[in-house]
PDB file of C-alpha atoms in Angstrom:
ATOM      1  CA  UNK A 211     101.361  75.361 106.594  1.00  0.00           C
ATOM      2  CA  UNK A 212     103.615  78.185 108.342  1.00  0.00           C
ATOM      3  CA  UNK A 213     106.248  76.436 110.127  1.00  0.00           C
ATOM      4  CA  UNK A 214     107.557  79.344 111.807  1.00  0.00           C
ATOM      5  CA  UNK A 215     105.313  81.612 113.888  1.00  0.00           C
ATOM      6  CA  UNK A 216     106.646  85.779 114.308  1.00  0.00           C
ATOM      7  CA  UNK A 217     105.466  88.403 116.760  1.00  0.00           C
ATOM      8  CA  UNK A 218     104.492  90.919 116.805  1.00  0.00           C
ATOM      9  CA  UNK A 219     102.698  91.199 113.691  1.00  0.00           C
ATOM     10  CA  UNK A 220     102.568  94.762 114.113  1.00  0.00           C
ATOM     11  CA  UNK A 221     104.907  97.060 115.078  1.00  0.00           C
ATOM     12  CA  UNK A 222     104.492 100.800 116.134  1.00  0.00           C
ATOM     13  CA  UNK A 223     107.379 102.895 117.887  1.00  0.00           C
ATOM     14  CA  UNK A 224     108.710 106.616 118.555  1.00  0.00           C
ATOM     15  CA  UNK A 225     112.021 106.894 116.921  1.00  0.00           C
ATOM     16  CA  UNK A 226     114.489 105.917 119.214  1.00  0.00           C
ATOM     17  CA  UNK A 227     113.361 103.274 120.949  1.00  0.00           C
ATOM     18  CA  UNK A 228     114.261 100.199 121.295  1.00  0.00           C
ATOM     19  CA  UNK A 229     112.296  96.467 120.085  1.00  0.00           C
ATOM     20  CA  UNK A 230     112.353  92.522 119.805  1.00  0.00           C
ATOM     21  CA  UNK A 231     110.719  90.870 116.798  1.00  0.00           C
ATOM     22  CA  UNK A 232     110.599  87.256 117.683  1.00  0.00           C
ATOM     23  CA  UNK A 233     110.819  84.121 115.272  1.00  0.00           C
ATOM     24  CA  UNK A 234     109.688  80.354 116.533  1.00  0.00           C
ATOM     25  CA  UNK A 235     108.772  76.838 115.605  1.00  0.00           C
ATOM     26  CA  UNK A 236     108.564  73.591 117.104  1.00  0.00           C
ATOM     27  CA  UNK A 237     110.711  72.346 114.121  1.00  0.00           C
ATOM     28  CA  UNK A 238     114.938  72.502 114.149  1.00  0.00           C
ATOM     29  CA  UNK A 239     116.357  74.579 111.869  1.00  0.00           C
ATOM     30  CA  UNK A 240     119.759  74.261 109.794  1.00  0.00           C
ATOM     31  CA  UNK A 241     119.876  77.616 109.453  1.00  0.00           C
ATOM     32  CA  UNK A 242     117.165  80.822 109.951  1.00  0.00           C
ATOM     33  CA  UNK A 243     117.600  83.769 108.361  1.00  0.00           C
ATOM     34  CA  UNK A 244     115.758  87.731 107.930  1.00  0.00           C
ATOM     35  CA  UNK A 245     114.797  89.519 105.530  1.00  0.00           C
ATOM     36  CA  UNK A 246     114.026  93.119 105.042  1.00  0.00           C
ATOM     37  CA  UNK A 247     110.729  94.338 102.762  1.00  0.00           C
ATOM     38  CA  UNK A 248     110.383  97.936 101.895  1.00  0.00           C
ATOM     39  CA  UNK A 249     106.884  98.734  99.945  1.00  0.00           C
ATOM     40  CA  UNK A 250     107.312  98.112  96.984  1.00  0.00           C
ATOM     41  CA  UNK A 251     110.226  95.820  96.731  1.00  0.00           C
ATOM     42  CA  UNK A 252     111.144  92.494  97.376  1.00  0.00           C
ATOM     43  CA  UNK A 253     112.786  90.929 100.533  1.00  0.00           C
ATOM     44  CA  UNK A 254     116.555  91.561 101.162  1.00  0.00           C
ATOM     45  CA  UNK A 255     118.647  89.381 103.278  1.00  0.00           C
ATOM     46  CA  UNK A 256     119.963  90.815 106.301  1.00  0.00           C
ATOM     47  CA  UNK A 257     121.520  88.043 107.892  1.00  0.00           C
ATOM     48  CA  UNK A 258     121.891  84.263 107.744  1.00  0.00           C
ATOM     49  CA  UNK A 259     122.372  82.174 111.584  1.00  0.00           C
ATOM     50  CA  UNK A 260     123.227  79.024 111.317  1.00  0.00           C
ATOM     51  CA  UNK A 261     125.037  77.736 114.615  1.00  0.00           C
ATOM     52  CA  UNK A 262     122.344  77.551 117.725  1.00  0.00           C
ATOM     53  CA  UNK A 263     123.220  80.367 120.189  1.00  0.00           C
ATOM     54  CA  UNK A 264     124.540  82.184 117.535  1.00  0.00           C
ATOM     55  CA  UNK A 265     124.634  86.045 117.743  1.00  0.00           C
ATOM     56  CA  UNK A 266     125.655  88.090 115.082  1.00  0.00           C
ATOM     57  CA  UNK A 267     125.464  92.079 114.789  1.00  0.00           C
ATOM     58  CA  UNK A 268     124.247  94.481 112.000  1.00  0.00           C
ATOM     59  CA  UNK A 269     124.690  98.237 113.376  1.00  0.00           C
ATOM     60  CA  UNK A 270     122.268  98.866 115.087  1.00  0.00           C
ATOM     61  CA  UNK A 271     120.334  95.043 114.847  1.00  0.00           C
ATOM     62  CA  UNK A 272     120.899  91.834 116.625  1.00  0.00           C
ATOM     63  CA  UNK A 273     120.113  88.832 116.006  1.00  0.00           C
ATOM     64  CA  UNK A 274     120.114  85.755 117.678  1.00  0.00           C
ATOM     65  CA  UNK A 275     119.577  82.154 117.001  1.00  0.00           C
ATOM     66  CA  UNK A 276     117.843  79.487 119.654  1.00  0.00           C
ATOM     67  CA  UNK A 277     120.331  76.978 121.732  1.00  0.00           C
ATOM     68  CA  UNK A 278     118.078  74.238 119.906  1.00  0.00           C
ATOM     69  CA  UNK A 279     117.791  76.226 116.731  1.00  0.00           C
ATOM     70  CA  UNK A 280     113.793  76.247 116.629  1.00  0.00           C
ATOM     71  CA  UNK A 281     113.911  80.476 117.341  1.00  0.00           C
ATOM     72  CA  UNK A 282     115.194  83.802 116.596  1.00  0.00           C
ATOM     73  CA  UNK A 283     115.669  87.196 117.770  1.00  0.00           C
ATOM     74  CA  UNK A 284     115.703  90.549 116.047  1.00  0.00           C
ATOM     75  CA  UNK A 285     116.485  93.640 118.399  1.00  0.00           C
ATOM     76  CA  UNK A 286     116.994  96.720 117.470  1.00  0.00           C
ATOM     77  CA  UNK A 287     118.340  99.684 119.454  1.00  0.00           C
ATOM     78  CA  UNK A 288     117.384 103.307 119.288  1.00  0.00           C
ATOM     79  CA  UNK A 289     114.891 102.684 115.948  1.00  0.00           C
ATOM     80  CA  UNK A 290     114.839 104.910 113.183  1.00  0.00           C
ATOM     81  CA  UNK A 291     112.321 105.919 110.467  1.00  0.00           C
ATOM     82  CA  UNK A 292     114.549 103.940 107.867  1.00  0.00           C
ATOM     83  CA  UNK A 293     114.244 101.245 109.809  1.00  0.00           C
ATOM     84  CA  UNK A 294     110.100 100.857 108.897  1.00  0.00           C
ATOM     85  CA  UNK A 295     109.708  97.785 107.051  1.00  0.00           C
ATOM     86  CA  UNK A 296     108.452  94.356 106.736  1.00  0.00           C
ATOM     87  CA  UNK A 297     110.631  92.182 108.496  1.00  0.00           C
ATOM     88  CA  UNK A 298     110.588  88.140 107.693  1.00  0.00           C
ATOM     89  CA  UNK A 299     112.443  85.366 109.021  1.00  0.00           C
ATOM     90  CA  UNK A 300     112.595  82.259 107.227  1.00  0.00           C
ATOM     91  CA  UNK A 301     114.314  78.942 108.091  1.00  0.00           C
ATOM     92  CA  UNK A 302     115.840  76.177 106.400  1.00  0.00           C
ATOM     93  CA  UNK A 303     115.814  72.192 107.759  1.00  0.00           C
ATOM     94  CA  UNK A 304     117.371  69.193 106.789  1.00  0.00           C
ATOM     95  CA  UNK A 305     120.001  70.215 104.432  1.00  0.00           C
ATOM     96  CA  UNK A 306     116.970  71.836 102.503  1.00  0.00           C
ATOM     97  CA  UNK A 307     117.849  74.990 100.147  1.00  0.00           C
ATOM     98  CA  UNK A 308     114.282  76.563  99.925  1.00  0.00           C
ATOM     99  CA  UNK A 309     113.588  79.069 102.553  1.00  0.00           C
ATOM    100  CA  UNK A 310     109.938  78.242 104.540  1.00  0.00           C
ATOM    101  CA  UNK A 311     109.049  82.003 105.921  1.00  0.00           C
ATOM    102  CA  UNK A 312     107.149  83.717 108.588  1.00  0.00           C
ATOM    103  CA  UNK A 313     104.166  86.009 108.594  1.00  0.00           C
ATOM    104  CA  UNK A 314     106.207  88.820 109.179  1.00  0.00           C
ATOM    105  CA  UNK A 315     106.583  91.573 111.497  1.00  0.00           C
ATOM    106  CA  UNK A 316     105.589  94.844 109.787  1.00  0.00           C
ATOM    107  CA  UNK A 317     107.262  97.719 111.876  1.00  0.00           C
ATOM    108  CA  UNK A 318     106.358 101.788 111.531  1.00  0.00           C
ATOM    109  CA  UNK A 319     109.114 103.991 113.217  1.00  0.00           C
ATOM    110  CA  UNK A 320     107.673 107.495 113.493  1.00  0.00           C
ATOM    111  CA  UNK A 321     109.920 110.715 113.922  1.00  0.00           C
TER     112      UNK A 321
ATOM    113  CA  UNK B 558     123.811  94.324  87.819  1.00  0.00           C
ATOM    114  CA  UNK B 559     119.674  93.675  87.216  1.00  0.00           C
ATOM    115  CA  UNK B 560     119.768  90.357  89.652  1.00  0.00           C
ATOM    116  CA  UNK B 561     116.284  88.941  89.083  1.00  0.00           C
ATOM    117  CA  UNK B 562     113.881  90.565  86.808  1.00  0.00           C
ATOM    118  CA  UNK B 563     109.834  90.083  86.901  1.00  0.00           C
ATOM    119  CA  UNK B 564     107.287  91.082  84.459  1.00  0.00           C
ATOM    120  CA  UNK B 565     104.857  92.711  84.078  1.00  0.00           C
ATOM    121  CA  UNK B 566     105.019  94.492  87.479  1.00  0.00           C
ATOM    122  CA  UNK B 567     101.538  95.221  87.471  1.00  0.00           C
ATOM    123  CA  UNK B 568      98.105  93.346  86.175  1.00  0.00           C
ATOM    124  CA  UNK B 569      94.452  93.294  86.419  1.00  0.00           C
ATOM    125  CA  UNK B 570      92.404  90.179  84.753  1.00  0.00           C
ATOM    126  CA  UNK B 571      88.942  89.335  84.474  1.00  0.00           C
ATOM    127  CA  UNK B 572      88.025  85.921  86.236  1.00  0.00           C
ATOM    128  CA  UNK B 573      88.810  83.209  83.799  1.00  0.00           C
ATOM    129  CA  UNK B 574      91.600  84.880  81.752  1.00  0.00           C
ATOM    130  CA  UNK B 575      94.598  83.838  81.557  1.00  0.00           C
ATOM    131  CA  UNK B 576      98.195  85.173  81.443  1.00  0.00           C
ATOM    132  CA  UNK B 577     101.813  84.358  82.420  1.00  0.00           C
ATOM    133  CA  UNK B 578     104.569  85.952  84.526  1.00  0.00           C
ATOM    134  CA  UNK B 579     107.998  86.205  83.088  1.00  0.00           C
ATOM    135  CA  UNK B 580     110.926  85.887  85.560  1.00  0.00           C
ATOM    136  CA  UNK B 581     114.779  86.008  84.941  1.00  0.00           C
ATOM    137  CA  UNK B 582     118.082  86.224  86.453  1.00  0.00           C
ATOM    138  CA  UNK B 583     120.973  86.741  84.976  1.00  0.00           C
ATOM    139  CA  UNK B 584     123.182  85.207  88.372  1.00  0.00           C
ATOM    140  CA  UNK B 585     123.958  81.386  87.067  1.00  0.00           C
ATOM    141  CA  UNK B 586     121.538  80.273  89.834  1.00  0.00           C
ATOM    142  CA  UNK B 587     120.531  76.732  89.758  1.00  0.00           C
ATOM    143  CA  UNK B 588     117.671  77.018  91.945  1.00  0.00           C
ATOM    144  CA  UNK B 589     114.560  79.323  91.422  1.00  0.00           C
ATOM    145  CA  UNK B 590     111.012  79.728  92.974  1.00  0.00           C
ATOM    146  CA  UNK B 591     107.959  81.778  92.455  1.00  0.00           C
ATOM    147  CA  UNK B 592     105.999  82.987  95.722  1.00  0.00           C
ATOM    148  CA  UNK B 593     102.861  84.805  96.356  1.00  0.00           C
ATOM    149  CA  UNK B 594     102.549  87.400  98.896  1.00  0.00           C
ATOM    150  CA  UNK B 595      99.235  87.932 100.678  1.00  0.00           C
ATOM    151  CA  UNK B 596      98.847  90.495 103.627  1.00  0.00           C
ATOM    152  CA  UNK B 597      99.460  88.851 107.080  1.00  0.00           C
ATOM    153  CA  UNK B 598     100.401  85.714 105.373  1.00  0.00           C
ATOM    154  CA  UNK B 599     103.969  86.264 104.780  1.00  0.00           C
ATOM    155  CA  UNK B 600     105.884  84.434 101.645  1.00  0.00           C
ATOM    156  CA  UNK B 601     104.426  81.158 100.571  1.00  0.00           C
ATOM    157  CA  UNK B 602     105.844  78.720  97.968  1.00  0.00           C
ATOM    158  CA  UNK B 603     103.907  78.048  95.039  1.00  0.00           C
ATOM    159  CA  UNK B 604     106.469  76.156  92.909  1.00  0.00           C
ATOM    160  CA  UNK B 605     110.058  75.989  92.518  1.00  0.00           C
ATOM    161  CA  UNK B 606     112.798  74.591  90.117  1.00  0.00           C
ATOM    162  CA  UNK B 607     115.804  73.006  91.295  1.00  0.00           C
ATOM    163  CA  UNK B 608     117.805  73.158  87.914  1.00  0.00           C
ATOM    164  CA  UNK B 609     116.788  73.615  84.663  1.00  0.00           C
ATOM    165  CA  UNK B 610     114.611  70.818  83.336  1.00  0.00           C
ATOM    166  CA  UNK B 611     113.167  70.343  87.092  1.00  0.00           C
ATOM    167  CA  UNK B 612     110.015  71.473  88.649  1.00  0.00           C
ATOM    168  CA  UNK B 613     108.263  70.973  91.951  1.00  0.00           C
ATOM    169  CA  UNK B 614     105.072  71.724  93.303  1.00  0.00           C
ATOM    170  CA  UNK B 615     105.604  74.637  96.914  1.00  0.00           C
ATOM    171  CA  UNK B 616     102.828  75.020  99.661  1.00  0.00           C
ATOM    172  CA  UNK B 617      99.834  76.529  97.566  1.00  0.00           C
ATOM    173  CA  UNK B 618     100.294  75.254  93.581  1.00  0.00           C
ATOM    174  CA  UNK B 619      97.082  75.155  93.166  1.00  0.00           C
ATOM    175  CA  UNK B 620      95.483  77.163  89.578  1.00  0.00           C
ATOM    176  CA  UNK B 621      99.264  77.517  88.835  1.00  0.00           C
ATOM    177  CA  UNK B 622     101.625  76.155  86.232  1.00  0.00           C
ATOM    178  CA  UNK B 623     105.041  76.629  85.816  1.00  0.00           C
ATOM    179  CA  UNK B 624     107.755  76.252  83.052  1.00  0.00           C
ATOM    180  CA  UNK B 625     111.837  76.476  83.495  1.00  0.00           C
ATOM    181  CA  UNK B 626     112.619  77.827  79.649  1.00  0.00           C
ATOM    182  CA  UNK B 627     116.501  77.492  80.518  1.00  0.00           C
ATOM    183  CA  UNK B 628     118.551  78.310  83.511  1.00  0.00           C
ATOM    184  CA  UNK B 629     117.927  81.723  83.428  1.00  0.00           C
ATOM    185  CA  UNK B 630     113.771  82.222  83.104  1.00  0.00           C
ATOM    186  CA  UNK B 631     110.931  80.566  84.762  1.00  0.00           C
ATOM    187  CA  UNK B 632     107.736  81.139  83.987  1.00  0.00           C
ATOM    188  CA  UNK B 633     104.126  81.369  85.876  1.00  0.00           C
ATOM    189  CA  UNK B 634     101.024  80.471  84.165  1.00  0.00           C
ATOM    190  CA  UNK B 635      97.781  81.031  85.305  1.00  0.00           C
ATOM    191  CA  UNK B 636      95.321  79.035  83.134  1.00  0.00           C
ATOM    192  CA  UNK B 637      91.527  80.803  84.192  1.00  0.00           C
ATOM    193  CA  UNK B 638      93.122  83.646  87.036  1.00  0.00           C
ATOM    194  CA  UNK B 639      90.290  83.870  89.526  1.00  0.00           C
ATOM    195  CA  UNK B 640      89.239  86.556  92.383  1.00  0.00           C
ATOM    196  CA  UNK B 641      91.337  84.413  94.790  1.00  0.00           C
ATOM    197  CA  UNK B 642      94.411  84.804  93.126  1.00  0.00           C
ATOM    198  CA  UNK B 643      94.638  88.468  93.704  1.00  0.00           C
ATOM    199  CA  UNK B 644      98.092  88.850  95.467  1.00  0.00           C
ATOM    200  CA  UNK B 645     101.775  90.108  94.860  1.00  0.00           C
ATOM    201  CA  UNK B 646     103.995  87.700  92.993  1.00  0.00           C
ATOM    202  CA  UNK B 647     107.545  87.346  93.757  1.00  0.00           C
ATOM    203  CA  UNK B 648     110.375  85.551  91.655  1.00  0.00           C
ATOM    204  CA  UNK B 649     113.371  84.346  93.357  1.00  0.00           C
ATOM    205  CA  UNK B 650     116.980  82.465  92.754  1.00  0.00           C
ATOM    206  CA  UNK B 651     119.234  81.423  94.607  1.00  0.00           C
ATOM    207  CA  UNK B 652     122.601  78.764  95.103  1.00  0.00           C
ATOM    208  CA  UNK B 653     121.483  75.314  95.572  1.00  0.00           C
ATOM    209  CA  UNK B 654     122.947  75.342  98.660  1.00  0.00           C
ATOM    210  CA  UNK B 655     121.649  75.413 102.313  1.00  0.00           C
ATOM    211  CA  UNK B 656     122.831  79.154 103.843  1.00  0.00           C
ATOM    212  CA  UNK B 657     122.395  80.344 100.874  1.00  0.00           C
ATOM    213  CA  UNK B 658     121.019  83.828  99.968  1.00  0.00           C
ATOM    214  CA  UNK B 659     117.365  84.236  98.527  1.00  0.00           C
ATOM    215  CA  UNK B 660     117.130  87.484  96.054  1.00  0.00           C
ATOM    216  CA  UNK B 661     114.098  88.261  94.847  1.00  0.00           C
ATOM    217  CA  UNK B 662     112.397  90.685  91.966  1.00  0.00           C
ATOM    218  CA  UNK B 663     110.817  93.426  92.759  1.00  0.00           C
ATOM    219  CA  UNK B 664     107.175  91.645  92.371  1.00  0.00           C
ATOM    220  CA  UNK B 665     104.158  91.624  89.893  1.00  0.00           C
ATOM    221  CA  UNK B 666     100.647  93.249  91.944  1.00  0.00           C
ATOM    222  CA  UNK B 667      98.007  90.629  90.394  1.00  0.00           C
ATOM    223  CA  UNK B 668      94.389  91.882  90.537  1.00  0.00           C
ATOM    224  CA  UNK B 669      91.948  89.313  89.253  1.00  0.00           C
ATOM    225  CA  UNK B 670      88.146  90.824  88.985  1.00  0.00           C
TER     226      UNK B 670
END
């Protein structure tokens, strides 16, 4: 069962512009986190939220974590091509180590 | 600084072999999982070990078996692969702790005909 529902799946943009990937569930979180996915590769942690309302920065991403911790945010400004990738959030709940993730958002950032 | 290392990283089986995926890391991780990947469907938990000497069935264990050697390597069997087992296999480890970081091999593409 996927706990935690992302949109879009699907992703296609002009370099340069800007997008929300968004992350929910009707279950609380301890703490949510995303992942990066190039082809190829396995996922790499971008960023781990943990405190609801939370916003941290990466560059050119944002992220944000849900009042109630049961969501998530990832915006990114002025997308480039290195920025095509799979991008998963997964979330953690009751003091529970394994990650549960999403679907994924798989994004395509044309020049 | 090889992190966690899978093989083989890629496979092809006829229905009803059977074969095993090798995972290590070399991190002192307690905790370590094995996941499939299927397209649209994200990361989902077939088993994971705790600590060494521990196993636990994940979301979809189903036609697997696993084995923690030692800290360091856990194994995934697949007793008689079928077609619906075609996917991407990822090994990861991580800190038995709750924010902490998942990292992952690079993945073994498993084609069962």
């Amino acid at each position: 069962t996927q706990l935690l529902e992302q949109s879009p799946q699907f992703l296609s943009i002009q370099e340069g512009e800007n997008l929300t990937v968004y992350c929910n569930s009707s279950s609380v979180f301890s703490s949510l986190q995303w992942y990066r996915q190039e082809p190829g590769e396995g996922p790499v942690l971008l960023v781990t939220v943990v405190t609801g309302g939370e916003v941290k920065k990466l560059k050119r991403l944002t992220f944000q974590f849900g009042d109630a911790r049961k969501d998530s945010s990832l915006h990114i400004t002025a997308a480039q091509p290195g920025d095509t990738g799979l991008y998963l959030c997964a979330g953690k709940s009751g003091g529970s180590y394994i990650p549960t993730f999403g679907r994924g958002t798989s994004l395509i950032v044309h020049p | 600084n090889a992190g966690v290392t899978q093989t083989p990283k890629f496979q092809v089986l006829k229905t009803g072999q059977s074969m095993t995926l090798q995972c290590a890391q070399d991190m002192n991780h307690n905790s370590m999982y094995w996941y499939r990947q299927d397209p649209g469907m994200g990361l989902r938990l077939i088993y994971y070990s705790a600590s060494e000497g521990t196993t636990d069935k994940g979301e979809v264990p189903n036609g697997y078996n696993v084995s923690r050697l030692n800290k360091r390597e856990f194994s995934l069997r697949l007793e008689s692969a079928a077609p619906s087992q075609t996917s991407v296999y990822f090994c990861a480890s991580s800190k038995r702790t709750a924010n902490t970081e998942a990292f992952f091999g690079q993945g073994t593409r498993l084609t069962v005909v």
